[in-house]
Short mmCIF file of C-alpha atoms and ligand atoms in Angstrom, two decimals:
data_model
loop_
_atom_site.label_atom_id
_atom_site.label_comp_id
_atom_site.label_asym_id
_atom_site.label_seq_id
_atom_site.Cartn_x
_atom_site.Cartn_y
_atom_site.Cartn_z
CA UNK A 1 86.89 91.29 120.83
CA UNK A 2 84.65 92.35 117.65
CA UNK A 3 85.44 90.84 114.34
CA UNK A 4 85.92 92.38 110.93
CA UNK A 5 82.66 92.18 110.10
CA UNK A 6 81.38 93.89 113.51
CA UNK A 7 83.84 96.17 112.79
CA UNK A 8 82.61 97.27 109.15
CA UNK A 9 79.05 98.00 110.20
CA UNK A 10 79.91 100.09 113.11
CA UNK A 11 80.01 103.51 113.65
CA UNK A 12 81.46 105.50 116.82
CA UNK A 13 78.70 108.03 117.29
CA UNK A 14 79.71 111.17 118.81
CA UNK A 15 78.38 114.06 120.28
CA UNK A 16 81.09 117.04 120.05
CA UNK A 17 82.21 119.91 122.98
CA UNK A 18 81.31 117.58 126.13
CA UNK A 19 84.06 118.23 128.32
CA UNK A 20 86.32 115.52 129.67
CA UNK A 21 87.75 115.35 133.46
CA UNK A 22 89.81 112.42 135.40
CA UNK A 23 92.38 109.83 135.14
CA UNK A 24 92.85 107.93 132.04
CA UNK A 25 94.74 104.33 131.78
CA UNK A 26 97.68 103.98 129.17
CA UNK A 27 97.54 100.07 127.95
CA UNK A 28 100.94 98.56 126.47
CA UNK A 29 102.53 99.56 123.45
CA UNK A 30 101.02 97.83 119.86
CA UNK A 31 104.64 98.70 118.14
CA UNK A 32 106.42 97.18 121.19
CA UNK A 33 104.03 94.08 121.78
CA UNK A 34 103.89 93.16 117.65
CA UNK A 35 107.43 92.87 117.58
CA UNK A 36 108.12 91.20 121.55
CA UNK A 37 105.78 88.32 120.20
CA UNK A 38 107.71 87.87 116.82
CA UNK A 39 110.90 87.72 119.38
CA UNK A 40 110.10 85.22 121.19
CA UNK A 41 110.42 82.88 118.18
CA UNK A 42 114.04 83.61 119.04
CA UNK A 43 113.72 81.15 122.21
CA UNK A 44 112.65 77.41 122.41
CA UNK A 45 111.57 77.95 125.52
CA UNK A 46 108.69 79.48 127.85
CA UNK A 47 108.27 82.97 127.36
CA UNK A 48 105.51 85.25 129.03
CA UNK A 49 104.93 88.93 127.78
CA UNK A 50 102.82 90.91 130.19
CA UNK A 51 101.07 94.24 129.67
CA UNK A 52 100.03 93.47 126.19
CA UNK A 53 97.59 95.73 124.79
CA UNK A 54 93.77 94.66 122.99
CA UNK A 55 94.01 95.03 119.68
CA UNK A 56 92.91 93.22 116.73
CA UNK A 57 96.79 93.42 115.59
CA UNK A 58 97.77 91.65 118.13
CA UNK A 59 95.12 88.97 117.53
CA UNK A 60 96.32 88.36 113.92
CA UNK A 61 99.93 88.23 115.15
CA UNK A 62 98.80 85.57 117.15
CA UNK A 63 97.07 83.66 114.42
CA UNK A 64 100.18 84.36 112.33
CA UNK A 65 102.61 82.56 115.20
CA UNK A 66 99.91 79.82 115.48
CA UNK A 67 99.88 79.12 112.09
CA UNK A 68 103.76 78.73 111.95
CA UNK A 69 103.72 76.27 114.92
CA UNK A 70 104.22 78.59 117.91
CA UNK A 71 102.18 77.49 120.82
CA UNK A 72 100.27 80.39 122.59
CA UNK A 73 97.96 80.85 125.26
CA UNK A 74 96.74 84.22 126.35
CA UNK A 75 94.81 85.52 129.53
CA UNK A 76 94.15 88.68 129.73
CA UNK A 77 97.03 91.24 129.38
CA UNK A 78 99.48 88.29 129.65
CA UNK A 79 100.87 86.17 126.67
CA UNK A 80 102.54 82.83 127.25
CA UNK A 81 104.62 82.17 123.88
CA UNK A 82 106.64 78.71 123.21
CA UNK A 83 107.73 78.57 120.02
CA UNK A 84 109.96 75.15 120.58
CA UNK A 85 107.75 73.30 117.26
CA UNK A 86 108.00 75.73 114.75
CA UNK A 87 108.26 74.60 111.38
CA UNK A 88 108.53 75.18 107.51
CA UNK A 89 104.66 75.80 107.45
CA UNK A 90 104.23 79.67 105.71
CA UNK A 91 102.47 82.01 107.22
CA UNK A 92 98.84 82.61 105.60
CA UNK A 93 98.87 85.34 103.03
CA UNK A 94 95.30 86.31 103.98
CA UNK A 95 96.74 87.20 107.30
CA UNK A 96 100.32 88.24 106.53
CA UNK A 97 98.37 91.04 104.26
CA UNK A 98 96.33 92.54 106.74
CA UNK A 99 99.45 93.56 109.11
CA UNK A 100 102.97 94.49 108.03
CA UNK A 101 104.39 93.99 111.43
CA UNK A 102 104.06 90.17 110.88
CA UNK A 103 106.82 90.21 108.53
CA UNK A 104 108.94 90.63 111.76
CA UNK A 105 109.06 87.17 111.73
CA UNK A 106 111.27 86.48 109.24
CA UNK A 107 114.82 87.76 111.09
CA UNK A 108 113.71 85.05 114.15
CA UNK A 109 112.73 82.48 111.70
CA UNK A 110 115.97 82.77 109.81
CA UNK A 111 118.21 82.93 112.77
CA UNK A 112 116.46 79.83 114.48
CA UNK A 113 116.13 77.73 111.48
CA UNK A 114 118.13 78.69 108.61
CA UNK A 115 115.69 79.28 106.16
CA UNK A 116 112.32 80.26 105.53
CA UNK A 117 109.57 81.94 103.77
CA UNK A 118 107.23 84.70 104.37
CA UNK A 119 104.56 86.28 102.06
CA UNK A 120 105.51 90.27 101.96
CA UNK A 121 103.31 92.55 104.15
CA UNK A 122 100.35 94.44 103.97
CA UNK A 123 99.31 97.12 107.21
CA UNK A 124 98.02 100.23 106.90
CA UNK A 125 97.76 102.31 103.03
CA UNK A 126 100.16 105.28 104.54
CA UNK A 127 102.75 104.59 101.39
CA UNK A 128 104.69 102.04 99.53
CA UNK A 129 106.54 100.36 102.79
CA UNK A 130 109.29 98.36 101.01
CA UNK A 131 111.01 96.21 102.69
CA UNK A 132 114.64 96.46 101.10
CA UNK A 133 116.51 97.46 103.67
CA UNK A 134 115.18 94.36 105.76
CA UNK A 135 116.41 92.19 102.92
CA UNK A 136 119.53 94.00 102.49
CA UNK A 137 120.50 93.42 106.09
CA UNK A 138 119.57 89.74 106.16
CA UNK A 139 121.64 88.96 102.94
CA UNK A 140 125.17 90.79 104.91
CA UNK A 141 124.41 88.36 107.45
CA UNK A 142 125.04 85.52 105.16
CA UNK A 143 121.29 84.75 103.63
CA UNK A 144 120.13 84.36 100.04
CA UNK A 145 117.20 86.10 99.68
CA UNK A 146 114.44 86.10 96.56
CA UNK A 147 111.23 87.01 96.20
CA UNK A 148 109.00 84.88 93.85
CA UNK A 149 104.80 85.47 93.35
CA UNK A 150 105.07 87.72 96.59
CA UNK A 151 107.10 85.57 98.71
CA UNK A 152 110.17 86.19 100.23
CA UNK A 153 112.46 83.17 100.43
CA UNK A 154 115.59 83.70 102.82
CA UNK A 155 118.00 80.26 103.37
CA UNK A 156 122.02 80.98 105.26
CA UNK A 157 124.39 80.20 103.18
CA UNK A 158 126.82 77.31 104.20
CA UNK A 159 126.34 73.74 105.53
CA UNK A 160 125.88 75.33 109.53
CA UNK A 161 122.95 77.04 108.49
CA UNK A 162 123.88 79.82 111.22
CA UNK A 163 123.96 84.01 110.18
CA UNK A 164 127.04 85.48 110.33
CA UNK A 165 127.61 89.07 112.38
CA UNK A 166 127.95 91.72 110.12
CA UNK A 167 128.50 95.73 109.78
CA UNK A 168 125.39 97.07 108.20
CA UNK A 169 124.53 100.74 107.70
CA UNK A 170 120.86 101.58 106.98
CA UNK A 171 120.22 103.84 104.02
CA UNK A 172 117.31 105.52 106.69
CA UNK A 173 116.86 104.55 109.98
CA UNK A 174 113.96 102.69 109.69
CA UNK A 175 112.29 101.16 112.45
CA UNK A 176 111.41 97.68 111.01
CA UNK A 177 114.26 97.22 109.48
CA UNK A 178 116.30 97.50 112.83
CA UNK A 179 114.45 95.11 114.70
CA UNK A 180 114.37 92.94 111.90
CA UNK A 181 118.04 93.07 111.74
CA UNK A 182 118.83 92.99 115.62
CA UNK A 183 116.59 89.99 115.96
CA UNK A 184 118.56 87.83 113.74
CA UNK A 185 121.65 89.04 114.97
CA UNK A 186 120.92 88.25 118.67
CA UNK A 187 121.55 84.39 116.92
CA UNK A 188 124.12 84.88 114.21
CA UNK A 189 128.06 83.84 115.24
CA UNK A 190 130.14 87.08 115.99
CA UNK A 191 128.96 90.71 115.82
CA UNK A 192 126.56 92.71 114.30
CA UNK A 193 126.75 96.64 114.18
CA UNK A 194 123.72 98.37 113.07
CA UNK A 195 124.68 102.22 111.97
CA UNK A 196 122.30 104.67 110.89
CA UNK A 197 119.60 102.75 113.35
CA UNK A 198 116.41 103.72 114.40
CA UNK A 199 116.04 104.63 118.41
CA UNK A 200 112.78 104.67 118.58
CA UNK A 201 111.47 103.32 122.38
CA UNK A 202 110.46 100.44 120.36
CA UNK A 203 113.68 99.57 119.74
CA UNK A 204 114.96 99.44 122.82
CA UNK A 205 112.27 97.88 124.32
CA UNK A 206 113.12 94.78 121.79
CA UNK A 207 116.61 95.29 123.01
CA UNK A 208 115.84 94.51 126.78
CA UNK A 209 113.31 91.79 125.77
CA UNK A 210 116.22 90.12 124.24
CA UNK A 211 118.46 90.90 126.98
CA UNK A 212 115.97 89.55 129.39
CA UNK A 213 116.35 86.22 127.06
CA UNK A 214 120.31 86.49 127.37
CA UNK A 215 120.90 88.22 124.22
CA UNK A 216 124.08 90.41 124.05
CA UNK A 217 122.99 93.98 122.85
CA UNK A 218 124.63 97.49 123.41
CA UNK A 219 123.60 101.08 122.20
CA UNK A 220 119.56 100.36 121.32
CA UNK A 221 117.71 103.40 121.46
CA UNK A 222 121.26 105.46 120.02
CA UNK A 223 121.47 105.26 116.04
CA UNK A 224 124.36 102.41 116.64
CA UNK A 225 123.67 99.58 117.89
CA UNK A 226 126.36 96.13 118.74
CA UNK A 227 125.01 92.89 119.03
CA UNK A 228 126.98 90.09 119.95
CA UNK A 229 125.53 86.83 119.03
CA UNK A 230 124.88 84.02 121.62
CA UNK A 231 124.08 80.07 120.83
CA UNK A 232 120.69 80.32 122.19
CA UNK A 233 118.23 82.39 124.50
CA UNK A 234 116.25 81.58 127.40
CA UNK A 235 112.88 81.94 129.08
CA UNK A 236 111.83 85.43 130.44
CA UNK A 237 108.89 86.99 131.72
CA UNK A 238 108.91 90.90 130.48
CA UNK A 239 106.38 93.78 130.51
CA UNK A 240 106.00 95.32 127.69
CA UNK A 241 106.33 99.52 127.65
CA UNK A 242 103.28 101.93 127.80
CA UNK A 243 102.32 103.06 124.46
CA UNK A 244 103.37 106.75 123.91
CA UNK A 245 101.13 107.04 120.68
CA UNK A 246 97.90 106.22 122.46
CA UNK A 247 99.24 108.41 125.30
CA UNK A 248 100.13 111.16 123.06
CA UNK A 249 96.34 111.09 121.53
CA UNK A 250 94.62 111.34 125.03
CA UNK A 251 96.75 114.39 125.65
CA UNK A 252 95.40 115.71 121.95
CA UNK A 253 91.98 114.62 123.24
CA UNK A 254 92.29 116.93 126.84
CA UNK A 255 93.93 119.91 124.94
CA UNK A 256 91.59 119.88 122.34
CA UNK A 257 88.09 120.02 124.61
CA UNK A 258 89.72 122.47 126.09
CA UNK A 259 89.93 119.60 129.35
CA UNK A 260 92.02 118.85 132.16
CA UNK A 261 92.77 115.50 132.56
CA UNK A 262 95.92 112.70 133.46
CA UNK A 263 97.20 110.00 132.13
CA UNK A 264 99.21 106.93 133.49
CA UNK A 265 101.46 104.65 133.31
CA UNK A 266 103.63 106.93 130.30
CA UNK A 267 107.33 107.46 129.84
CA UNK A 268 106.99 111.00 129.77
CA UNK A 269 110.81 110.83 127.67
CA UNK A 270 109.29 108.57 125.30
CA UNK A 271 106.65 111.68 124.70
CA UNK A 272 109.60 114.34 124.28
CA UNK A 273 109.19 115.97 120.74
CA UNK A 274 104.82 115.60 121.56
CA UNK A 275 105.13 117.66 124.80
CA UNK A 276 107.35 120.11 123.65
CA UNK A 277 104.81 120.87 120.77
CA UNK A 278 102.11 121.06 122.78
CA UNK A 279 103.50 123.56 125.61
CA UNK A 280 104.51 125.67 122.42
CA UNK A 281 100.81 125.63 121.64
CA UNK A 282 99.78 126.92 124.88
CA UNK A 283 98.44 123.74 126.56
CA UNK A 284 100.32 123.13 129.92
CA UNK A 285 102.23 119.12 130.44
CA UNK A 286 102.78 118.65 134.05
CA UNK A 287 105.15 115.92 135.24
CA UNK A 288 102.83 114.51 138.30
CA UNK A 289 105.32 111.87 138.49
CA UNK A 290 107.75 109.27 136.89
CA UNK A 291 104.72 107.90 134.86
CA UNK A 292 102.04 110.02 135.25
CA UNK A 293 100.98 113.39 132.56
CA UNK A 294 98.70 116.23 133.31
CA UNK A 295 97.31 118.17 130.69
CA UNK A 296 96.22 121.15 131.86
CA UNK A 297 93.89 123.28 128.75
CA UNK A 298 94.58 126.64 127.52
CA UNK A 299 93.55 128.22 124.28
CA UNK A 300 96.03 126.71 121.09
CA UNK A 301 98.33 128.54 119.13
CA UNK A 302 99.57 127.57 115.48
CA UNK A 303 102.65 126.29 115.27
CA UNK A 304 104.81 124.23 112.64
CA UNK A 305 105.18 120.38 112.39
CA UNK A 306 107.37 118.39 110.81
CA UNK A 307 107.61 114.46 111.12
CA UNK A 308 110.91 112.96 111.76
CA UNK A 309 112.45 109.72 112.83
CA UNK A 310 112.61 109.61 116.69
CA UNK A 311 113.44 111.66 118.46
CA UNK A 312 111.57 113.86 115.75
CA UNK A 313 108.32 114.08 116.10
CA UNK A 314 106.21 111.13 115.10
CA UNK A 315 104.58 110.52 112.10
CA UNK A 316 101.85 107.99 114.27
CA UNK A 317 100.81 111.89 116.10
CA UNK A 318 100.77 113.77 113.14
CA UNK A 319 96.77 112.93 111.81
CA UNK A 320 96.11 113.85 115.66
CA UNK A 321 97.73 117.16 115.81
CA UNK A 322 96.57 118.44 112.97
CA UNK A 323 93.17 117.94 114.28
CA UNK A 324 93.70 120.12 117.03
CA UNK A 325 95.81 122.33 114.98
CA UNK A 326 92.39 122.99 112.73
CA UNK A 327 90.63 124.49 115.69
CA UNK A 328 94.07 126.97 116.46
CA UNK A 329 94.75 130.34 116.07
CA UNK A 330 96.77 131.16 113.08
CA UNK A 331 98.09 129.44 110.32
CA UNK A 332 100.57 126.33 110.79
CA UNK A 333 102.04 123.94 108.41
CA UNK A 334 102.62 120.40 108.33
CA UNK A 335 104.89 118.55 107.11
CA UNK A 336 105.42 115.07 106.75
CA UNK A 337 108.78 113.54 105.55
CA UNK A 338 108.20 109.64 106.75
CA UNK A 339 105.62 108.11 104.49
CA UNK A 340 104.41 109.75 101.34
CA UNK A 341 100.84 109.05 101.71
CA UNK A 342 99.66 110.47 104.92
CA UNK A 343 97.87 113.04 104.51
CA UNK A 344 94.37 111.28 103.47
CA UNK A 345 92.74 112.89 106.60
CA UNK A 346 92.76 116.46 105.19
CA UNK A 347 89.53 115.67 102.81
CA UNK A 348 87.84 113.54 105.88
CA UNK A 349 88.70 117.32 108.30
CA UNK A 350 87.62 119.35 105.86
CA UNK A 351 84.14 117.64 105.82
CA UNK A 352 83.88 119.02 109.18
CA UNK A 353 84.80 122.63 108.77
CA UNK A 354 88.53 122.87 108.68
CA UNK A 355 90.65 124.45 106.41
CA UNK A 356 93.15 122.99 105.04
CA UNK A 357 95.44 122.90 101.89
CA UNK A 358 97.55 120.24 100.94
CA UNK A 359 100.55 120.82 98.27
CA UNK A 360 102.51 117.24 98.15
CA UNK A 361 103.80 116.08 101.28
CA UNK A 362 103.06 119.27 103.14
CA UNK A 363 99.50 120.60 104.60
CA UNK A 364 98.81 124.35 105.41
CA UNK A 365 96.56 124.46 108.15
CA UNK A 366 94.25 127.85 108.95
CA UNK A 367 92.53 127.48 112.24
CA UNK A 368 88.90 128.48 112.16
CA UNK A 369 86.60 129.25 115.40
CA UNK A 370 84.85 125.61 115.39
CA UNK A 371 84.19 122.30 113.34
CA UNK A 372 81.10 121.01 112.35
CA UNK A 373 80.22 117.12 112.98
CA UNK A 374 79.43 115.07 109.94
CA UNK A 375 79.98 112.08 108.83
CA UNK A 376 83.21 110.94 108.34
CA UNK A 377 85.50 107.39 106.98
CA UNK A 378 88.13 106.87 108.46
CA UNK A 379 91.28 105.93 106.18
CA UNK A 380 94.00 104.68 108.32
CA UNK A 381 94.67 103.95 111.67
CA UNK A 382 96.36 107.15 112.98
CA UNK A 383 93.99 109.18 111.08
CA UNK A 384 91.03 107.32 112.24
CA UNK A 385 92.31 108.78 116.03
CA UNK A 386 92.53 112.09 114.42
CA UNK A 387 88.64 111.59 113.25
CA UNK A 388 87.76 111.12 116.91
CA UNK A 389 89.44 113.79 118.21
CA UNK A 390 88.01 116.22 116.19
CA UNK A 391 84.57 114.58 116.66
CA UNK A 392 85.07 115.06 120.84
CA UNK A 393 85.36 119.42 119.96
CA UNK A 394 83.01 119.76 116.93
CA UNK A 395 79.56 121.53 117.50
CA UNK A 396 77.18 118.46 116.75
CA UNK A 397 76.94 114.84 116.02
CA UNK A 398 80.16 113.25 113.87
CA UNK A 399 80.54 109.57 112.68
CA UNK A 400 83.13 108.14 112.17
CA UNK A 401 83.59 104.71 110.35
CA UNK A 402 86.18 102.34 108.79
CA UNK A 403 86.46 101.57 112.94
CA UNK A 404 88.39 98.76 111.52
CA UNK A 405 91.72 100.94 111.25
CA UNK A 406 90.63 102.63 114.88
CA UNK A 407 90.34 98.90 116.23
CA UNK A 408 93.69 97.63 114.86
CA UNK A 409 95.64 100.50 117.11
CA UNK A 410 93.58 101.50 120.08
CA UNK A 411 92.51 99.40 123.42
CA UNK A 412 89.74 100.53 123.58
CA UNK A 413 89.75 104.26 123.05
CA UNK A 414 86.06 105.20 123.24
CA UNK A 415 85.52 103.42 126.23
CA UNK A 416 88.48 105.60 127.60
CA UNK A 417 87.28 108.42 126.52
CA UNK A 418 83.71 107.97 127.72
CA UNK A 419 85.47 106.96 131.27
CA UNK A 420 86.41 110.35 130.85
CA UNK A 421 83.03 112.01 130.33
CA UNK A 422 83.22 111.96 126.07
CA UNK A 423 79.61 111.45 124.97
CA UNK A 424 80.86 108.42 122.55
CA UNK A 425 79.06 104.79 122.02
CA UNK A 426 79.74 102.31 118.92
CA UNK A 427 76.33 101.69 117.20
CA UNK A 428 75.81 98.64 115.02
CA UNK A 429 74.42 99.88 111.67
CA UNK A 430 72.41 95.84 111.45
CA UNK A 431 70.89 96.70 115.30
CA UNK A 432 70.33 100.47 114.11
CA UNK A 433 68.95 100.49 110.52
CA UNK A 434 69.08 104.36 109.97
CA UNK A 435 72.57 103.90 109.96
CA UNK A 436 72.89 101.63 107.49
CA UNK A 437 73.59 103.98 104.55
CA UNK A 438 76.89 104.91 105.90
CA UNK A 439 78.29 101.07 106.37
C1 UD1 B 501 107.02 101.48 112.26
C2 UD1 B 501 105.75 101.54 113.06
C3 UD1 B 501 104.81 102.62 112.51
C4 UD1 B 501 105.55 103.96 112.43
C5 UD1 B 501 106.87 103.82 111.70
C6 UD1 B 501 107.72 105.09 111.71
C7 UD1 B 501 105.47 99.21 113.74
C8 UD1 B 501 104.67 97.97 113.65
N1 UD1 B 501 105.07 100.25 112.98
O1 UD1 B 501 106.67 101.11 110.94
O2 UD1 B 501 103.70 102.74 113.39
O3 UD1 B 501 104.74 104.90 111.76
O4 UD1 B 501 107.66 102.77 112.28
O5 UD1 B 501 107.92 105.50 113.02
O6 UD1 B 501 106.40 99.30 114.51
N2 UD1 B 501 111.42 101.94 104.33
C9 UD1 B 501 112.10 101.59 103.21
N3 UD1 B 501 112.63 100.33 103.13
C10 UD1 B 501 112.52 99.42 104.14
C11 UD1 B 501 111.82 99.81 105.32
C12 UD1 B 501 111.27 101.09 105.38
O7 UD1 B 501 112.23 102.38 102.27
O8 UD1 B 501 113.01 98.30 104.03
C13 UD1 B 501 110.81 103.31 104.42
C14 UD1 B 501 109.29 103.25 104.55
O9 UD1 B 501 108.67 103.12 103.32
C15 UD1 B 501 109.00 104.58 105.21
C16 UD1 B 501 110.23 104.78 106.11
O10 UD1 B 501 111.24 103.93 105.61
O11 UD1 B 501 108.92 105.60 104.26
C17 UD1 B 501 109.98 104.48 107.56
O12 UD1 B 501 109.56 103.15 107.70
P1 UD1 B 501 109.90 102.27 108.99
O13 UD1 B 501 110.66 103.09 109.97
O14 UD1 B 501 110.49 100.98 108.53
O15 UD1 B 501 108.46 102.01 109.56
P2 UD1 B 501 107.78 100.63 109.92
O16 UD1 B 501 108.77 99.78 110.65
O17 UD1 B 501 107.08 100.09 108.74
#
C-alpha cells in the first residue's frame, strides 16, 4: 500500500484512445466494507469480514478501530475484527478528519457502552455533510448528545445505560444516517422504525451483516426499516458485496474507448438506474450471467442526468458520466441534487477540451468530436475516476494528480485498467524529476 506522501508526488500517466479488451475483476464494496468494520464493534466476539477491498479508507478505518481498542488482524481480502476491549479512548482527530465514514462508529459505540465521544468527520470536499440527522436519531433513542471544540459527546440517559427503540423519520434519506441509526438500534431494548430510510445496497448489506450476528432487522433496502433489538450479537464470518461504483466506472471506461469488455462479480440490480442510462446512450449491457456485465461499445448519445437517492441514479457515477457525456453527440444536462459541491470536475474537463457550462447545481454538457490530454488535479474521489476516464479516450498524454482521492476509493484501478490493455503507469515525480512541477 503507498502512503500519503507516495501518493502526493505521483502522477497516473496516460496515454489516451488505446483500446481496452477482456475480463475485468470487481473488488468489494468501500461503502459496504467502511461501515461492516464499524459493525462489528456491535459484537464482543470474533468477527471475520471477507472480500474487503484495498483502499487507503479502509486502512484508516482500521487505525481508527485500533486506536479505540478493537483488535484487528488482516490478511489479504479477509479482516478478523474483535472488538471485546474497547474503551473510552477517542478516536484521533488527525484520522477521524481524513474519512467521514469513521464517524460510523459512534451508533456501535453508544449501543455497546453507553456513552462516548467522537471528533466530527472529515471525507471528501463534495459539500457541507452535517451530521444532524445522525444526532437527531441517536437522541430519540434515549442519548444526550453535545458537541463541544468539534467533538460529539453522546451518553443514554438512565442508570441501564441501554438505547431505547424508537420511531424516527429522516428529514432525507440519507445513507449515513441510516446505518448510523440501525446500528444502534440492533442493541437498544424494543423497536426501532426507521421511515424515510435510505435503500441503498449498502444498507442492506449492513442489514444482513447484522443479521448474520443475530440482529433482528426487517425492510433494509425499502425506505422503512424495523429493528428489533436483541441483548447481544454473535460471531459471523460475512462477505462483503461487490462494489457497484467501481463496477459502474469500468463500464464508463469500455463505453467510452469505444471497447468491449466484462466485468465480474456485480449485482447487475445494484447497477439499475447506471445501465439503464447507458443503453439510452447507445452502449449495449448484456446480462452474461447472475454476476457478470458486458459492455458492448456503440457511438454515445446525449442524454439527461439527474442524481437521486437510490434507486436514482448515483451521485458517486455522476463525475464519471459526464466524462463520457463530453465526448457525446448533442447537448445533455446534469444535474445534481445530493451534495451541493460536486461539480469541481467541470474546470479540470474543460482543460481537456470539453465543453461545459455550469449554472449552480446543474452542468450543460455539449459533446465535442475529441478531448485533448493535459494535465489535470484531481479534486475528489469520484471526480478523480472521472479524470481517468477521460484520460483513457483523449488524443494524447493526460496527468492526472491529487491520486490521493483516486487511492482512497479504487483497488487498484490503473492496474485494472492496464490488465485491460489501457496504456496507464503511476510515475513518482522524486524517481522522475521532469515531473516534479506538477506535484
Ligand atoms: C454515503 C456514501 C457516499 C455517497 C452518499 C450518497 C459512504 C461512506 N459514503 O455518504 O459515497 O455519495 O452516501 O449516496 O457510505 N445530510 C444531512 N444531514 C445528515 C446526513 C446527511 O443534511 O445528518 C445530507 C448530506 O449533506 C448530503 C445528503 O444528506 O447532502 C446525502 O448524504 P448521505 O446520504 O448521508 O451520504 P453519506 O452517508 O455521507
Amino acid at each position: 500500500m503507498t502512503t500519503p506522501l507516495d501518493e502526493q508526488q505521483s502522477v497516473l500517466e496516460i496515454q489516451g484512445q488505446t483500446p481496452l479488451r477482456g475480463e475485468v475483476n470487481i473488488s468489494g464494496a468501500k461503502n459496504s466494507a467502511l461501515v461492516l468494520m464499524a459493525g462489528a464493534i456491535l459484537c464482543s466476539e470474533d468477527c471475520r469480514l471477507r472480500n474487503l477491498p484495498l483502499l487507503v479508507d479502509i486502512e484508516r478505518m482500521t487505525q481508527i478501530l485500533a486506536a479505540i481498542g478493537v483488535k484487528l488482524n488482516r490478511k489479504g481480502d479477509v479482516i478478523d475484527i474483535n472488538a471485546q476491549d474497547i474503551g473510552q479512548d477517542q478516536a484521533p482527530y488527525e484520522l477521524v478528519s481524513q474519512l467521514r465514514a469513521s464517524f460510523f462508529v459512534i451508533g456501535p459505540l453508544l449501543a455497546r457502552l453507553g456513552m462516548t465521544r467522537v471528533p466530527l468527520p472529515g471525507g471528501c470536499a463534495i459539500g457541507a455533510r452535517p451530521v444532524d440527522l445522525h444526532v437527531r436519531g441517536l437522541q430519540a433513542m434515549g442519548a444526550d448528545v453535545r458537541i463541544e471544540h468539534g467533538v460529539v459527546h453522546a451518553c443514554v440517559r438512565g442508570s441501564r445505560k441501554r438505547l431505547q427503540g424508537a420511531k424516527i423519520y429522516l428529514d432525507y434519506p440519507s445513507v449515513g444516517a441510516t446505518e448510523t441509526i440501525m446500528m444502534a438500534a440492533t442493541l437498544a431494548e424494543g423497536e426501532t422504525i426507521i421511515e424515510n430510510a435510505a435503500q441503498e445496497p449498502e444498507i442492506a448489506d449492513l442489514a444482513n451483516f447484522c443479521r448474520s450476528m443475530g440482529a433482528k432487522i426487517k425492510g433494509a433496502g425499502t425506505n422503512k426499516i424495523i429493528i428489533s433489538g436483541v441483548e447481544r450479537l454473535h460471531s459471523t464470518d460475512y462477505c462483503v458485496i461487490p462494489d457497484r461504483i467501481e463496477a459502474g466506472t469500468l463500464l464508463i471506461a469500455g463505453a467510452i474507448t469505444q471497447s468491449e469488455i466484462s466485468l465480474s462479480p456485480v449485482f447487475p440490480e445494484h447497477l439499475a438506474s447506471v445501465i439503464a442510462k447507458l443503453r439510452e446512450m447507445g452502449p449495449q449491457v448484456i446480462m452474461e450471467g447472475p454476476d457478470r456485465l458486458r459492455l458492448v461499445p456503440a457511438p454515445v448519445r446525449a442524454t439527461d442526468i439527474k442524481t437521486l437517492p437510490f434507486p436514482g441514479f448515483p451521485t458517486d457515477m455522476q463525475a464519471q458520466f459526464m466524462a463520457l457525456l463530453t465526448l457525446s453527440e448533442g447537448s445533455s444536462m446534469v444535474t445534481e441534487t445530493v451534495f451541493e459541491n460536486r461539480l469541481r470536475h467541470v474546470a479540470e474537463l474543460q482543460r481537456m477540451g470539453a465543453d461545459i457550462r455550469v449554472k449552480g447545481n446543474i452542468a450543460l454538457v455539449k459533446g465535442v468530436p475529441f478531448l485533448s490530454g493535459a494535465p489535470v488535479m484531481a479534486t475528489d474521489l469520484r471526480a478523480s475516476a472521472a479524470l481517468v476516464l477521460a484520460g483513457l479516450a483523449a488524443q494524447g498524454t493526460t496527468l492526472v494528480q491529487g491520486l490521493h482521492h483516486l487511492d482512497r476509493g479504487y483497488d487498484n484501478l490503473e492496474g485494472k485498467l492496464r490488465k485491460l490493455g489501457a496504456n496507464i503507469r503511476r510515475i513518482s515525480v522524486v524517481d522522475e524529476p521532469e515531473y516534479s512541477a506538477l506535484s
